[in-house]
Coordinates of C-alpha atoms in Angstrom, one line a residue:
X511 CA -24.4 39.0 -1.4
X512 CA -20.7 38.4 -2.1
X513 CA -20.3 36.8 1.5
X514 CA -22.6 34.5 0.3
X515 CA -21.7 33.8 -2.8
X516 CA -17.9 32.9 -1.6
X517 CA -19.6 30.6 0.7
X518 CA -21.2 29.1 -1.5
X519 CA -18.1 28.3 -4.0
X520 CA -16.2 27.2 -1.1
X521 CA -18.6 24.8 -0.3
X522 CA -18.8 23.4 -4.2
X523 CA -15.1 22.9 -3.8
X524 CA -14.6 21.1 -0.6
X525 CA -17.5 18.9 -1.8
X526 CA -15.8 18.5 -5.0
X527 CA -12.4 17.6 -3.6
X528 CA -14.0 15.5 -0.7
X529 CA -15.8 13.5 -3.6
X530 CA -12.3 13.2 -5.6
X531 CA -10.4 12.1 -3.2
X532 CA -13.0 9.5 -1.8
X533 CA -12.8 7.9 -5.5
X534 CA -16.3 8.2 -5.9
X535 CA -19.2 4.9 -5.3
X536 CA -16.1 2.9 -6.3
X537 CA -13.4 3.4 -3.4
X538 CA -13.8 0.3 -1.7
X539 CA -12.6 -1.4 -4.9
X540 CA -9.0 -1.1 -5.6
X541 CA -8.2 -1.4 -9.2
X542 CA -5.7 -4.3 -8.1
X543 CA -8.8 -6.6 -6.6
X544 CA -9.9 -6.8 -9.9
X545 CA -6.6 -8.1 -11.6
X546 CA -6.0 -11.6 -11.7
X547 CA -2.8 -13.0 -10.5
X548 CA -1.2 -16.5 -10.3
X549 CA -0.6 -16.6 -7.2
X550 CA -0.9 -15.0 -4.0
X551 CA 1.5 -13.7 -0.7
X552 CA 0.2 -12.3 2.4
X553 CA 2.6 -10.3 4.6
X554 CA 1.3 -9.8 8.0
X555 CA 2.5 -6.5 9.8
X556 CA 2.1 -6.0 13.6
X557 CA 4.2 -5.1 17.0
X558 CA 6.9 -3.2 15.0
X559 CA 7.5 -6.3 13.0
X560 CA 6.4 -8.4 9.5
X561 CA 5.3 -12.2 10.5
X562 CA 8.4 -13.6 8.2
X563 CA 11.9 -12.1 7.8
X564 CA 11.7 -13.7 4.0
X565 CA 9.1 -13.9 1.9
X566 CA 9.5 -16.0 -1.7
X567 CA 7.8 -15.7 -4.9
X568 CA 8.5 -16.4 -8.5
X569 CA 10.2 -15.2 -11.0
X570 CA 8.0 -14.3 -14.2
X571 CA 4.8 -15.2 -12.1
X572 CA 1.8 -12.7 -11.4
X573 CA 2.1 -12.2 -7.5
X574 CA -1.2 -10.6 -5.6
X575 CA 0.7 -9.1 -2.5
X576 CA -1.6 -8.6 0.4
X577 CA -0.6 -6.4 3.7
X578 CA -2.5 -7.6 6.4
X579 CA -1.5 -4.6 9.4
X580 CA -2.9 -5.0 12.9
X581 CA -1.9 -0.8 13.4
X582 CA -0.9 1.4 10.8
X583 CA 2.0 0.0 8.8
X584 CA 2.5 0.3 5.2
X585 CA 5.6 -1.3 2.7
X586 CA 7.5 -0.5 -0.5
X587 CA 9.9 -2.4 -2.7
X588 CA 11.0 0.6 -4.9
X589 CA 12.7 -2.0 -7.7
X590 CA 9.4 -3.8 -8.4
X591 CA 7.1 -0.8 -8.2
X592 CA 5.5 -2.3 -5.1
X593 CA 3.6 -0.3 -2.8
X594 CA 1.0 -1.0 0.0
X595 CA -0.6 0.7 2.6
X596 CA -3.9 1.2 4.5
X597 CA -5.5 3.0 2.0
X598 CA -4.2 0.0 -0.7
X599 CA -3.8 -3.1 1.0
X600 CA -3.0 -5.0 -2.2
X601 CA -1.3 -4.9 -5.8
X602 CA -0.5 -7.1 -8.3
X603 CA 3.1 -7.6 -9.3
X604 CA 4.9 -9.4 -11.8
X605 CA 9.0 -9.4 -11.2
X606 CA 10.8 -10.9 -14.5
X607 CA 14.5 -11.8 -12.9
X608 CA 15.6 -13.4 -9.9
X609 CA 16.8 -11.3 -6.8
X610 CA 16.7 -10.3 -2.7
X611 CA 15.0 -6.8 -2.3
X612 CA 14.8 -5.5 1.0
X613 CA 11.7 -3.7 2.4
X614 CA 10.6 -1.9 5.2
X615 CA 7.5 -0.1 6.8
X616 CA 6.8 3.2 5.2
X617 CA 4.5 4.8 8.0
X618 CA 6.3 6.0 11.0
X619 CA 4.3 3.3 13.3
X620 CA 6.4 3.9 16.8
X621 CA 9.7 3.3 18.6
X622 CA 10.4 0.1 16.7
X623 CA 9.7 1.3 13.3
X624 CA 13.2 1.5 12.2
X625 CA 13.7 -2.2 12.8
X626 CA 10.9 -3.3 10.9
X627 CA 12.0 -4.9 7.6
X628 CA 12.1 -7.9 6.1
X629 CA 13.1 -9.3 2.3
X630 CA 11.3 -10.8 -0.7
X631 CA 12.9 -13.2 -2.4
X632 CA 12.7 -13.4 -6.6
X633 CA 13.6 -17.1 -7.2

């Protein structure tokens, strides 16, 4: 009886943490879809490298960045909050002042991963 009965609560809790971390009838939908933004950047990633060594937005403008990864690739600018991967392919950002941040790929993709950066530019 107790063998089954820690079966049984094991079960509840993978199912449980299975269902949380699938985010529910909703995980196809990232929050930041549903944001608007005025304007829009798509940075492609693919063969250790991002299709543009500079990328330009706006200063005070909503930005929709979208990562577009042939592979698994991911990318962060830490100073504007930015963070994309395969699991959240876009985000809505909105940098108030001018600036160059460098970024890079945050998944350890292969043997050219380390060169793989590239800037945004805040004008």
């Amino acid at each position: 009886m107790r063998r089954r009965m820690r079966w049984t609560i094991g079960a509840a809790i993978l199912l449980h943490l299975g269902l949380t971390a699938c985010g529910g009838p909703q995980a196809n939908t990232p929050a930041a879809a549903t944001e608007s933004a005025d304007a829009e950047l798509v940075i492609q990633a693919t063969n250790y490298q991002f299709d543009q060594p500079e990328y330009h937005i706006k200063a005070g403008e909503s930005v929709r960045v979208i990562l577009e990864a042939k592979g698994n690739h991911g990318l962060e600018v830490k100073e504007l909050g930015l963070k994309l991967d395969p699991n959240q392919t876009d985000q809505v950002i909105k940098p108030d002042k001018p600036g160059t941040y460098e970024f890079y790929c945050t998944i350890l993709c292969g043997p050219g991963h380390k060169d793989m950066r590239a800037k945004l530019i805040v004008d």
